[in-house]
Every structure is written in structure tokens, then in C-alpha cells.
XYZ file of N, CA and C in Angstrom:
708
model
N -16.011 26.727 6.408
C -14.858 25.812 6.433
C -15.299 24.410 5.996
N -14.499 23.801 5.135
C -14.813 22.455 4.660
C -14.725 21.448 5.796
N -15.685 20.561 5.836
C -15.633 19.476 6.812
C -14.784 18.333 6.275
N -14.405 17.440 7.158
C -13.648 16.264 6.729
C -14.486 15.426 5.765
N -15.785 15.345 6.034
C -16.673 14.589 5.133
C -16.684 15.205 3.738
N -16.664 16.552 3.665
C -16.622 17.217 2.366
C -15.346 16.861 1.617
N -14.212 16.854 2.317
C -12.933 16.571 1.653
C -12.884 15.123 1.168
N -13.398 14.204 1.966
C -13.443 12.806 1.537
C -14.294 12.669 0.280
N -15.437 13.333 0.264
C -16.324 13.260 -0.900
C -15.652 13.848 -2.134
N -14.909 14.944 -1.964
C -14.220 15.561 -3.099
C -13.118 14.656 -3.647
N -12.366 14.028 -2.742
C -11.314 13.108 -3.190
C -11.932 11.918 -3.909
N -13.025 11.402 -3.371
C -13.663 10.253 -4.012
C -14.185 10.623 -5.393
N -14.699 11.859 -5.532
C -15.158 12.314 -6.839
C -13.993 12.413 -7.824
N -12.850 12.896 -7.363
C -11.674 12.971 -8.234
C -11.199 11.571 -8.629
N -11.255 10.630 -7.695
C -10.890 9.247 -8.007
C -11.816 8.695 -9.086
N -13.102 8.940 -8.926
C -14.072 8.434 -9.895
C -13.811 9.022 -11.282
N -13.535 10.322 -11.352
C -13.275 10.966 -12.639
C -12.013 10.404 -13.286
N -10.960 10.239 -12.477
C -9.704 9.714 -13.010
C -9.880 8.292 -13.525
N -10.642 7.485 -12.802
C -10.877 6.101 -13.231
C -11.665 6.067 -14.543
N -12.694 6.880 -14.624
C -13.488 6.898 -15.862
C -12.666 7.405 -17.042
N -11.796 8.393 -16.786
C -10.939 8.908 -17.867
C -9.992 7.827 -18.375
N -9.614 6.903 -17.487
C -8.743 5.794 -17.864
C -9.533 4.579 -18.338
N -10.842 4.752 -18.504
C -11.749 3.681 -18.936
C -11.718 2.516 -17.957
N -11.741 2.879 -16.676
C -11.749 1.886 -15.612
C -13.010 2.062 -14.775
N -13.406 1.002 -14.105
C -14.512 1.064 -13.154
C -14.020 1.762 -11.883
N -14.640 2.876 -11.454
C -14.196 3.548 -10.228
C -14.197 2.639 -8.997
N -15.034 1.599 -9.033
C -15.087 0.690 -7.890
C -13.810 -0.134 -7.729
N -12.940 -0.118 -8.740
C -11.697 -0.881 -8.646
C -10.584 -0.087 -7.966
N -10.870 1.147 -7.534
C -9.860 1.979 -6.869
C -10.305 2.233 -5.432
N -9.476 1.832 -4.494
C -9.808 1.989 -3.080
C -9.057 3.183 -2.488
N -9.774 4.031 -1.780
C -9.179 5.181 -1.102
C -8.734 4.780 0.296
N -7.431 4.942 0.546
C -6.880 4.706 1.885
C -6.537 6.055 2.496
N -7.184 6.390 3.599
C -6.885 7.631 4.302
C -5.653 7.449 5.166
N -4.601 8.204 4.874
C -3.357 8.073 5.642
C -3.529 8.850 6.944
N -3.799 8.113 7.995
C -4.177 8.701 9.276
C -3.032 8.776 10.273
N -1.831 8.427 9.860
C -0.691 8.472 10.775
C -0.520 9.891 11.323
N -0.227 9.969 12.600
C -0.030 11.198 13.395
C -1.325 11.915 13.734
N -2.455 11.522 13.148
C -3.713 12.169 13.484
C -4.404 11.405 14.613
N -5.125 12.123 15.484
C -5.707 11.464 16.666
C -6.879 10.565 16.303
N -7.226 9.728 17.252
C -8.302 8.764 17.058
C -9.628 9.446 16.732
N -9.839 10.643 17.291
C -11.090 11.351 17.055
C -11.275 11.696 15.579
N -10.186 12.019 14.905
C -10.271 12.343 13.478
C -10.607 11.093 12.659
N -10.070 9.953 13.077
C -10.377 8.708 12.373
C -11.847 8.338 12.580
N -12.336 8.538 13.804
C -13.751 8.273 14.075
C -14.631 9.167 13.217
N -14.222 10.422 13.029
C -14.964 11.339 12.174
C -14.960 10.856 10.727
N -13.807 10.360 10.267
C -13.717 9.837 8.899
C -14.567 8.582 8.736
N -14.592 7.737 9.749
C -15.442 6.545 9.704
C -16.912 6.934 9.586
N -17.306 7.960 10.336
C -18.694 8.426 10.274
C -19.030 8.980 8.895
N -17.999 9.478 8.185
C -18.196 10.022 6.839
C -18.141 8.944 5.761
N -17.898 7.700 6.160
C -17.942 6.595 5.205
C -16.606 6.030 4.785
N -15.501 6.627 5.235
C -14.181 6.080 4.897
C -13.929 4.829 5.734
N -13.383 3.800 5.128
C -13.188 2.535 5.843
C -11.739 2.073 5.894
N -10.895 2.573 5.013
C -9.511 2.102 4.950
C -8.572 3.187 5.457
N -7.656 2.793 6.370
C -6.758 3.748 7.000
C -5.328 3.229 6.969
N -4.391 4.121 6.666
C -2.985 3.767 6.568
C -2.190 4.334 7.725
N -1.407 3.486 8.359
C -0.577 3.875 9.496
C 0.860 3.420 9.247
N 1.809 4.098 9.912
C 3.223 3.806 9.700
C 3.938 3.268 10.928
N 3.478 3.639 12.120
C 4.172 3.260 13.354
C 3.319 2.287 14.152
N 3.937 1.176 14.539
C 3.198 0.088 15.186
C 2.525 0.554 16.467
N 3.267 1.222 17.344
C 2.723 1.606 18.648
C 1.558 2.583 18.500
N 1.732 3.575 17.638
C 0.650 4.541 17.412
C -0.568 3.858 16.821
N -0.350 2.993 15.839
C -1.466 2.303 15.196
C -2.197 1.393 16.172
N -1.467 0.731 17.041
C -2.086 -0.204 17.980
C -3.106 0.499 18.867
N -2.774 1.692 19.333
C -3.704 2.439 20.178
C -4.989 2.749 19.429
N -4.865 3.111 18.156
C -6.045 3.453 17.362
C -6.864 2.207 17.025
N -6.185 1.147 16.634
C -6.890 -0.078 16.242
C -7.659 -0.664 17.427
N -7.011 -0.708 18.578
C -7.677 -1.245 19.762
C -8.724 -0.282 20.305
N -8.563 1.007 20.012
C -9.512 2.001 20.510
C -10.741 2.180 19.635
N -10.737 1.594 18.443
C -11.869 1.733 17.512
C -12.342 0.359 17.034
N -12.658 -0.537 17.950
C -13.070 -1.880 17.519
C -14.504 -1.887 17.002
N -14.783 -2.831 16.120
C -16.155 -3.066 15.700
C -16.785 -1.977 14.864
N -15.981 -1.097 14.268
C -16.541 -0.017 13.461
C -16.305 -0.215 11.962
N -15.797 -1.373 11.595
C -15.632 -1.685 10.180
C -14.395 -1.111 9.534
N -13.463 -0.591 10.334
C -12.230 -0.035 9.769
C -11.320 -1.157 9.294
N -10.633 -0.902 8.179
C -9.596 -1.805 7.678
C -8.260 -1.054 7.789
N -7.271 -1.716 8.353
C -6.012 -1.059 8.694
C -4.882 -1.552 7.798
N -4.149 -0.590 7.239
C -3.068 -0.875 6.300
C -1.755 -0.344 6.876
N -0.764 -1.189 6.951
C 0.574 -0.725 7.325
C 1.267 -0.251 6.057
N 1.580 1.047 6.006
C 2.179 1.621 4.806
C 3.606 2.092 5.038
N 4.081 2.037 6.285
C 5.429 2.485 6.593
C 6.410 1.332 6.672
N 7.682 1.690 6.806
C 8.744 0.690 6.883
C 8.515 -0.237 8.072
N 8.682 -1.522 7.850
C 8.491 -2.525 8.894
C 9.794 -3.263 9.153
N 10.253 -3.199 10.406
C 11.442 -3.951 10.796
C 11.047 -5.374 11.176
N 11.954 -6.300 10.947
C 11.647 -7.706 11.217
C 11.277 -7.950 12.673
N 11.905 -7.192 13.587
C 11.620 -7.421 15.009
C 10.237 -6.923 15.424
N 9.527 -6.229 14.521
C 8.166 -5.784 14.799
C 7.142 -6.511 13.939
N 7.617 -7.519 13.227
C 6.731 -8.240 12.308
C 5.623 -8.977 13.043
N 5.908 -9.489 14.217
C 4.910 -10.256 14.971
C 3.720 -9.384 15.323
N 3.971 -8.192 15.852
C 2.873 -7.308 16.248
C 2.136 -6.781 15.018
N 2.875 -6.469 13.979
C 2.244 -5.968 12.760
C 1.301 -7.003 12.165
N 1.736 -8.254 12.156
C 0.907 -9.322 11.591
C -0.385 -9.504 12.378
N -0.333 -9.229 13.680
C -1.524 -9.380 14.509
C -2.490 -8.218 14.362
N -1.982 -7.040 13.983
C -2.798 -5.828 14.004
C -3.427 -5.467 12.668
N -2.679 -5.610 11.585
C -3.080 -4.996 10.316
C -3.793 -5.986 9.390
N -4.713 -5.425 8.608
C -5.412 -6.237 7.613
C -4.563 -6.449 6.365
N -3.730 -5.457 6.040
C -2.880 -5.562 4.854
C -1.547 -4.881 5.135
N -0.471 -5.550 4.781
C 0.886 -5.024 4.986
C 1.435 -4.605 3.621
N 1.554 -3.290 3.393
C 1.981 -2.783 2.092
C 3.496 -2.778 1.918
N 4.243 -2.932 2.979
C 5.677 -2.630 2.936
C 6.562 -3.847 3.156
N 6.194 -4.967 2.541
C 7.059 -6.157 2.604
C 8.164 -5.955 1.570
N 9.362 -5.629 2.067
C 10.442 -5.184 1.167
C 11.617 -6.146 1.083
N 11.436 -7.360 1.601
C 12.506 -8.363 1.482
C 11.917 -9.743 1.721
N 12.598 -10.760 1.216
C 12.177 -12.134 1.471
C 12.287 -12.449 2.952
N 13.313 -11.930 3.594
C 13.507 -12.178 5.031
C 12.318 -11.668 5.846
N 11.834 -10.491 5.514
C 10.672 -9.953 6.226
C 9.437 -10.785 5.936
N 9.241 -11.183 4.693
C 8.102 -12.030 4.351
C 8.125 -13.325 5.153
N 9.294 -13.917 5.286
C 9.424 -15.159 6.050
C 9.107 -14.937 7.525
N 9.545 -13.816 8.084
C 9.273 -13.515 9.490
C 7.774 -13.336 9.725
N 7.109 -12.612 8.848
C 5.668 -12.410 8.989
C 4.936 -13.742 8.910
N 5.278 -14.547 7.932
C 4.629 -15.842 7.767
C 4.811 -16.719 9.007
N 6.020 -16.714 9.545
C 6.283 -17.528 10.732
C 5.421 -17.091 11.912
N 5.330 -15.777 12.136
C 4.536 -15.276 13.261
C 3.052 -15.560 13.066
N 2.564 -15.440 11.842
C 1.161 -15.727 11.561
C 0.851 -17.189 11.855
N 1.728 -18.071 11.437
C 1.515 -19.492 11.689
C 1.569 -19.826 13.178
N 2.530 -19.244 13.869
C 2.652 -19.503 15.307
C 1.425 -19.038 16.071
N 0.788 -17.985 15.587
C -0.405 -17.451 16.254
C -1.680 -18.156 15.803
N -1.558 -19.055 14.840
C -2.731 -19.763 14.343
C -3.689 -18.869 13.583
N -3.177 -17.820 12.950
C -4.008 -16.880 12.206
C -4.124 -17.310 10.749
N -5.142 -16.822 10.057
C -5.201 -17.058 8.607
C -4.091 -16.278 7.919
N -3.729 -16.649 6.709
C -2.660 -15.936 6.000
C -2.929 -14.434 5.933
N -1.879 -13.659 6.133
C -2.006 -12.198 6.148
C -1.800 -11.638 4.745
N -2.700 -10.744 4.306
C -2.552 -10.113 2.999
C -1.341 -9.188 3.014
N -0.564 -9.221 1.950
C 0.653 -8.411 1.880
C 0.912 -7.963 0.456
N 1.576 -6.808 0.342
C 2.050 -6.294 -0.934
C 3.568 -6.224 -0.878
N 4.206 -6.475 -1.996
C 5.651 -6.356 -2.087
C 6.002 -4.913 -2.436
N 6.791 -4.272 -1.583
C 7.195 -2.891 -1.858
C 8.389 -2.907 -2.800
N 8.254 -2.203 -3.912
C 9.309 -2.178 -4.917
C 9.779 -0.747 -5.145
N 11.083 -0.589 -5.223
C 11.695 0.705 -5.534
C 12.068 0.688 -7.013
N 11.176 1.225 -7.838
C 11.430 1.237 -9.282
C 11.952 2.593 -9.756
N 12.030 3.557 -8.833
C 12.520 4.889 -9.206
C 14.022 5.028 -9.061
N 14.636 4.171 -8.226
C 16.071 4.251 -7.990
C 16.461 5.240 -6.913
N 15.500 5.879 -6.254
C 15.817 6.823 -5.180
C 16.434 6.076 -4.003
N 17.593 6.558 -3.547
C 18.276 5.896 -2.445
C 17.478 5.969 -1.152
N 16.641 6.989 -1.002
C 15.878 7.169 0.233
C 14.653 6.272 0.301
N 14.299 5.615 -0.786
C 13.095 4.785 -0.820
C 13.413 3.351 -0.410
N 12.495 2.784 0.378
C 12.592 1.377 0.737
C 12.048 0.521 -0.412
N 12.315 -0.776 -0.327
C 11.732 -1.691 -1.297
C 12.772 -2.513 -2.028
N 12.313 -3.559 -2.674
C 13.181 -4.339 -3.543
C 13.767 -3.400 -4.601
N 15.081 -3.483 -4.788
C 15.768 -2.582 -5.727
C 15.492 -3.033 -7.157
N 14.586 -2.305 -7.822
C 14.185 -2.697 -9.174
C 14.183 -1.520 -10.130
N 15.041 -0.536 -9.856
C 15.196 0.571 -10.798
C 15.703 0.023 -12.128
N 15.078 0.441 -13.213
C 15.470 -0.015 -14.548
C 15.492 -1.542 -14.620
N 14.513 -2.180 -13.998
C 14.549 -3.632 -13.848
C 14.587 -4.362 -15.188
N 13.993 -3.781 -16.226
C 13.972 -4.464 -17.515
C 15.361 -4.522 -18.161
N 16.236 -3.612 -17.755
C 17.597 -3.578 -18.297
C 18.629 -4.173 -17.342
N 18.173 -4.734 -16.242
C 19.083 -5.304 -15.234
C 18.678 -6.751 -14.973
N 19.041 -7.664 -15.853
C 18.594 -9.052 -15.734
C 18.936 -9.695 -14.397
N 20.126 -9.394 -13.860
C 20.528 -10.030 -12.602
C 19.626 -9.606 -11.454
N 19.344 -8.303 -11.362
C 18.474 -7.813 -10.296
C 17.071 -8.382 -10.440
N 16.571 -8.387 -11.659
C 15.230 -8.908 -11.897
C 15.161 -10.399 -11.593
N 16.190 -11.139 -11.990
C 16.203 -12.582 -11.735
C 16.184 -12.859 -10.234
N 16.978 -12.102 -9.467
C 16.999 -12.289 -8.018
C 15.651 -11.972 -7.398
N 15.000 -10.926 -7.865
C 13.680 -10.577 -7.349
C 12.666 -11.664 -7.654
N 12.651 -12.150 -8.881
C 11.685 -13.191 -9.246
C 11.917 -14.468 -8.432
N 13.178 -14.763 -8.128
C 13.471 -15.927 -7.281
C 12.918 -15.715 -5.873
N 13.060 -14.497 -5.339
C 12.506 -14.189 -4.015
C 10.983 -14.274 -4.030
N 10.377 -13.782 -5.097
C 8.919 -13.825 -5.209
C 8.422 -15.270 -5.201
N 9.106 -16.140 -5.911
C 8.700 -17.544 -5.944
C 8.684 -18.141 -4.541
N 9.699 -17.802 -3.740
C 9.747 -18.306 -2.367
C 8.674 -17.655 -1.504
N 8.459 -16.357 -1.670
C 7.467 -15.655 -0.859
C 6.060 -16.169 -1.136
N 5.765 -16.477 -2.394
C 4.440 -16.975 -2.738
C 4.144 -18.330 -2.102
N 5.187 -19.060 -1.779
C 5.012 -20.388 -1.180
C 4.860 -20.343 0.335
N 5.019 -19.179 0.947
C 4.933 -19.070 2.407
C 3.487 -19.272 2.860
N 3.252 -20.148 3.815
C 1.870 -20.469 4.202
C 1.164 -19.366 4.980
N 1.917 -18.474 5.617
C 1.285 -17.440 6.428
C 1.101 -16.117 5.723
N 1.366 -16.087 4.428
C 1.323 -14.837 3.683
C 0.504 -15.024 2.408
N -0.292 -14.006 2.079
C -1.052 -14.028 0.833
C -0.699 -12.761 0.067
N 0.212 -12.893 -0.869
C 0.681 -11.735 -1.629
C -0.313 -11.425 -2.739
N -0.781 -10.169 -2.742
C -1.828 -9.804 -3.698
C -1.415 -8.706 -4.669
N -0.173 -8.210 -4.571
C 0.238 -7.171 -5.502
C 1.477 -6.433 -5.064
N 1.626 -5.199 -5.562
C 2.822 -4.390 -5.341
C 2.462 -3.036 -4.741
N 3.442 -2.450 -4.071
C 3.344 -1.069 -3.599
C 4.596 -0.324 -4.010
N 4.439 0.944 -4.416
C 5.604 1.765 -4.731
C 5.306 3.216 -4.394
N 6.381 4.017 -4.307
C 6.282 5.450 -4.013
C 7.056 6.200 -5.081
N 6.406 7.175 -5.692
C 7.066 7.974 -6.727
C 7.932 9.051 -6.092
N 8.988 9.507 -6.777
C 9.828 10.587 -6.251
C 9.010 11.864 -6.073
N 9.193 12.515 -4.952
C 8.450 13.741 -4.687
C 8.976 14.868 -5.570
N 8.062 15.567 -6.246
C 8.442 16.716 -7.050
C 8.818 16.397 -8.482
N 9.043 15.132 -8.808
C 9.359 14.742 -10.184
C 8.109 14.176 -10.864
N 8.205 13.995 -12.159
C 7.113 13.383 -12.902
C 6.905 11.963 -12.372
N 5.732 11.657 -11.811
C 5.532 10.328 -11.221
C 5.227 9.236 -12.238
N 4.864 9.629 -13.460
C 4.386 8.631 -14.423
C 5.390 7.519 -14.723
N 6.708 7.832 -14.929
C 7.637 6.727 -15.189
C 7.673 5.692 -14.057
N 7.581 6.158 -12.814
C 7.568 5.228 -11.681
C 6.305 4.381 -11.693
N 5.169 5.019 -11.872
C 3.910 4.272 -11.869
C 3.850 3.294 -13.028
N 4.358 3.710 -14.183
C 4.330 2.820 -15.351
C 5.254 1.618 -15.139
N 6.430 1.858 -14.556
C 7.363 0.757 -14.299
C 6.766 -0.250 -13.328
N 6.045 0.238 -12.318
C 5.411 -0.668 -11.361
C 4.300 -1.472 -12.032
N 3.523 -0.810 -12.886
C 2.455 -1.532 -13.597
C 3.033 -2.622 -14.497
N 4.080 -2.298 -15.227
C 4.698 -3.288 -16.113
C 5.304 -4.440 -15.321
N 5.851 -4.114 -14.146
C 6.414 -5.169 -13.304
C 5.309 -6.100 -12.820
N 4.192 -5.530 -12.424
C 3.082 -6.381 -11.996
C 2.608 -7.264 -13.149
N 2.566 -6.726 -14.355
C 2.162 -7.534 -15.507
C 3.141 -8.679 -15.748
N 4.421 -8.401 -15.552
C 5.429 -9.464 -15.722
C 5.281 -10.527 -14.643
N 4.992 -10.105 -13.423
C 4.775 -11.070 -12.342
C 3.544 -11.929 -12.620
N 2.494 -11.309 -13.139
C 1.291 -12.075 -13.473
C 1.576 -13.103 -14.562
N 2.468 -12.757 -15.475
C 2.843 -13.695 -16.538
C 3.667 -14.848 -15.984
N 4.602 -14.530 -15.078
C 5.488 -15.559 -14.535
C 4.817 -16.414 -13.456
N 3.911 -15.807 -12.699
C 3.277 -16.508 -11.576
C 1.758 -16.377 -11.697
N 1.166 -17.018 -12.666
C -0.264 -16.816 -12.944
C -1.190 -17.344 -11.858
N -0.714 -18.184 -10.990
C -1.576 -18.715 -9.934
C -1.820 -17.705 -8.821
N -0.950 -16.691 -8.702
C -1.127 -15.650 -7.692
C -2.065 -14.572 -8.221
N -2.782 -13.862 -7.352
C -3.803 -12.918 -7.854
C -3.254 -11.656 -8.498
N -2.229 -11.030 -7.927
C -1.658 -9.780 -8.445
C -2.745 -8.742 -8.723
N -3.728 -8.689 -7.842
C -4.865 -7.794 -8.058
C -4.577 -6.353 -7.665
N -3.639 -6.142 -6.729
C -3.481 -4.818 -6.139
C -2.218 -4.102 -6.618
N -2.367 -2.796 -6.776
C -1.250 -1.919 -7.104
C -1.435 -0.658 -6.258
N -0.703 -0.592 -5.152
C -0.818 0.508 -4.204
C 0.196 1.583 -4.580
N -0.300 2.699 -5.109
C 0.590 3.796 -5.498
C -0.247 5.048 -5.703
N 0.388 6.191 -5.463
C -0.297 7.457 -5.589
C -0.663 8.024 -4.239
N -0.342 9.321 -4.039
C -0.650 10.017 -2.799
C -1.392 11.317 -3.127
N -1.473 12.227 -2.166
C -2.310 13.420 -2.340
C -1.996 14.177 -3.618
N -0.705 14.300 -3.955
C -0.315 15.141 -5.077
C -0.298 14.410 -6.416
N -0.411 13.083 -6.437
C -0.249 12.386 -7.715
C -1.169 11.181 -7.900
N -2.226 11.076 -7.072
C -3.027 9.853 -7.149
C -3.781 9.717 -8.470
N -4.110 10.821 -9.113
C -4.823 10.714 -10.386
C -3.924 10.128 -11.482
N -2.639 10.507 -11.463
C -1.693 9.912 -12.404
C -1.520 8.423 -12.119
N -1.527 8.057 -10.838
C -1.398 6.646 -10.473
C -2.590 5.837 -10.967
N -3.774 6.400 -10.849
C -4.975 5.713 -11.330
C -4.901 5.487 -12.832
N -4.377 6.479 -13.552
C -4.233 6.336 -15.002
C -3.320 5.173 -15.365
N -2.402 4.821 -14.454
C -1.470 3.720 -14.706
C -1.873 2.433 -13.992
N -3.081 2.402 -13.446
C -3.591 1.130 -12.922
C -3.645 0.981 -11.427
N -3.419 2.041 -10.654
C -3.477 1.922 -9.193
C -4.836 1.395 -8.748
N -4.831 0.478 -7.795
C -6.076 -0.018 -7.201
C -6.233 0.468 -5.772
N -5.150 0.990 -5.188
C -5.189 1.606 -3.869
C -4.414 2.918 -3.948
N -5.031 4.007 -3.495
C -4.331 5.288 -3.427
C -4.284 5.716 -1.971
N -3.147 6.231 -1.544
C -2.898 6.534 -0.134
C -2.898 8.061 0.037
N -3.987 8.598 0.548
C -4.188 10.043 0.595
C -4.286 10.497 2.045
N -3.389 11.383 2.447
C -3.400 11.898 3.808
C -3.718 13.371 3.875
N -2.797 14.203 3.402
C -2.936 15.663 3.521
C -4.224 16.178 2.912
N -4.606 15.664 1.740
C -5.808 16.164 1.068
C -7.092 15.809 1.825
N -7.010 14.858 2.747
C -8.170 14.505 3.576
C -8.077 15.150 4.955
N -6.965 14.898 5.644
C -6.851 15.285 7.049
C -6.178 16.642 7.247
N -5.562 17.192 6.199
C -4.865 18.462 6.325
C -3.393 18.268 6.653
N -2.713 19.392 6.907
C -1.283 19.349 7.209
C -1.056 18.732 8.583
N 0.055 18.001 8.687
C 0.414 17.424 9.976
C 1.162 18.445 10.815
């Protein structure tokens, strides 16, 4: 039976191959193990195998794991939907917030970070470029053909970048399950390029996209973070 360490090594090898095929440095792609619903013991096993980045969706569940595994070098990513009323706790717990899906949420996070006297929290803007109604994120389906929607988003981005408690470093998106993911990944990459053109002072270094079934396609389109759960930890 394959060990968890074996599966992590296999995924990392696939990431490296995909990056090289895209003429990219494999070191520019970070593997995030989606550990939501899995017990703390499995995360400790993954840490022992060398994995350092973990993705969680629920604040209460994540808090138990984060507080239960201190000092082991884990980096914690919030990848699930975040409600404004939970922004304070999320800002205190996570190293990176992938799911900032509105200016209002960005403002709430920044306010809580400042009130707590913390350094600015790293965040990604979640964008819905596929048009799926079930997906969270700024509504940017067909953004290049929808000037009004794009203009409103860019105005929100300008305000979010000025927030003192937030450090926006890129975008996050989710491709439709079962469909060709490439159009979604390509739209997100092009959007990030447009943001870099409009707001050159911001880093725009990160592009969080790709999961167990499509992370290699995401890497081909520029993903710098891939969120892999099932292929590492197994079925939930």
C-alpha cells in the first residue's frame, strides 16, 4: 500500500514535469495539501514527509489543527468561502487567505488586522471567470467582453490595494468540474496580466488554481499554487 509520503512525492514529481514542460522553474509552483476534513494525525504525517502548505475551509476545524500543531513549520491557507463575520478569526489564524471575493470582505479583514496590531495579511482575490453560478468570487465571466463588470472590478482592486492591513499578491480561481479547465485557467492568467499592467506597484506573483484532477493543466497556464487533496490524502 502506498504511503502518504509516496503520494506526496509522486504529486511533486508530476508538478515538476508539468512545470518543465511549460518551460517554467518547478520551484515556482507550490503544492498545497488540502487537508480539510482530515484529522490532525494525517497532517502531522504529511509534515513529516516534507509537505509544508495546507489548505482548510472551515474556521473552527482549522483552528483546532493550527493550534494543535504549533512550531512545526506549517503554513496555513484558507481556501474556502469566508463570511465577513468570521474575518477576524481567519485573519488571526491563516498565513494566506485565498478566498477574498469582495471589497467588503477585504475591508473587514484589513480592519481586524489593524485592530489586532498584526502585520498585513497576505490575500488572493477569488475570481469567478467561468460563469458558474455555484462558484464564489468576483463575477468576471467573459470579463474582456464586459467592460462594465471589468471596470467595477478594477475600481474595487484599486481600493483593496490601498488597505493597510492587506497585502494582495494574486488571484485564485476554480475551474468547472468535469469540463475542459483550460479556458478558465487561461482567463485567470490573462486577468492577472491585465492587473499587473494596470497596477504595476502590486506584486501579482501568485495564481492559485488547479486541483487533483487538473493541476497539470493549471501549471501550463501559470499556476503558482496548486491545491491537491484527494490525490494526497485519499477520498473523504
